[in-house]
Amino acid sequence: MIGAAWNLMLGVAWVVLTGDFSGGSLFAGLVFGYLVLALIQPQVPALAGYAQRLPRLIRFVVFFLKELVVSNLRVSYDIVTPPWYMKPGVIAMPLKARTEFEIAFVANLISLTPGTLSLDVSDDRRVLYIHAMFLDDEPALTRSLAELERRALELFH
């Protein structure tokens, strides 16, 4: 979080110093600030790991958009075709997420994906109950959701 705050301050400083108060100038300032912070990261312990977060975020966004498109196409195909192929059901997925924020983030990502909906978290916060529209292959669905969780948690660690 400290790295992001410094990056924002460097981006705003760039805008002020150049005198160009546009979105493009702010973006350029953020890019230059990121590069500066990546260069000084080894000397400043508070910035440890900051430069590695952006590539992880980009990989996650690409992965999630791909999952979103695939699930949208599957749900759309099932709606458009006369015989419905859905086999709804509820599964219990073991969680690796431990904090409330991580659990909420994973649960919301799962709910954002068409065909799945987070229902509840167990009292001990180790199991997430999910309603799935297509429960043909429960182990494959659980693996897919566990991969989503793994990639989401990678953003925070």
mmCIF file of C-alpha atoms in Angstrom, residues 12 15 20 25 38 43 49 60 63-64 74 80 82 86 92 94-95 105 114 121 130-131 134 149:
data_model
loop_
_atom_site.group_PDB
_atom_site.id
_atom_site.type_symbol
_atom_site.label_atom_id
_atom_site.label_comp_id
_atom_site.label_asym_id
_atom_site.label_seq_id
_atom_site.Cartn_x
_atom_site.Cartn_y
_atom_site.Cartn_z
ATOM 1 C CA VAL A 12 0.754 13.895 -9.270
ATOM 2 C CA VAL A 15 1.525 16.438 -13.548
ATOM 3 C CA ASP A 20 -0.149 19.389 -18.178
ATOM 4 C CA SER A 25 0.011 13.200 -18.331
ATOM 5 C CA ALA A 38 10.952 -0.460 -9.191
ATOM 6 C CA GLN A 43 17.164 -0.073 -1.181
ATOM 7 C CA GLY A 49 7.631 -6.714 -3.762
ATOM 8 C CA PHE A 60 -4.994 -11.926 -13.228
ATOM 9 C CA PHE A 63 -7.185 -14.701 -16.773
ATOM 10 C CA PHE A 64 -10.417 -13.396 -15.229
ATOM 11 C CA ARG A 74 -21.704 -21.167 -21.959
ATOM 12 C CA VAL A 80 -30.547 -19.824 -26.614
ATOM 13 C CA PRO A 82 -34.110 -25.241 -26.642
ATOM 14 C CA MET A 86 -27.828 -27.027 -17.011
ATOM 15 C CA ALA A 92 -18.707 -26.834 -0.820
ATOM 16 C CA PRO A 94 -12.497 -25.479 0.743
ATOM 17 C CA LEU A 95 -10.959 -22.028 1.086
ATOM 18 C CA PHE A 105 -12.885 -10.829 -2.702
ATOM 19 C CA PRO A 114 -22.052 -16.143 -14.838
ATOM 20 C CA VAL A 121 -19.239 -19.149 4.220
ATOM 21 C CA ILE A 130 -21.417 -22.057 -4.127
ATOM 22 C CA HIS A 131 -24.462 -22.561 -6.337
ATOM 23 C CA PHE A 134 -23.568 -26.442 -14.552
ATOM 24 C CA GLU A 149 -8.954 -18.350 -5.766
#
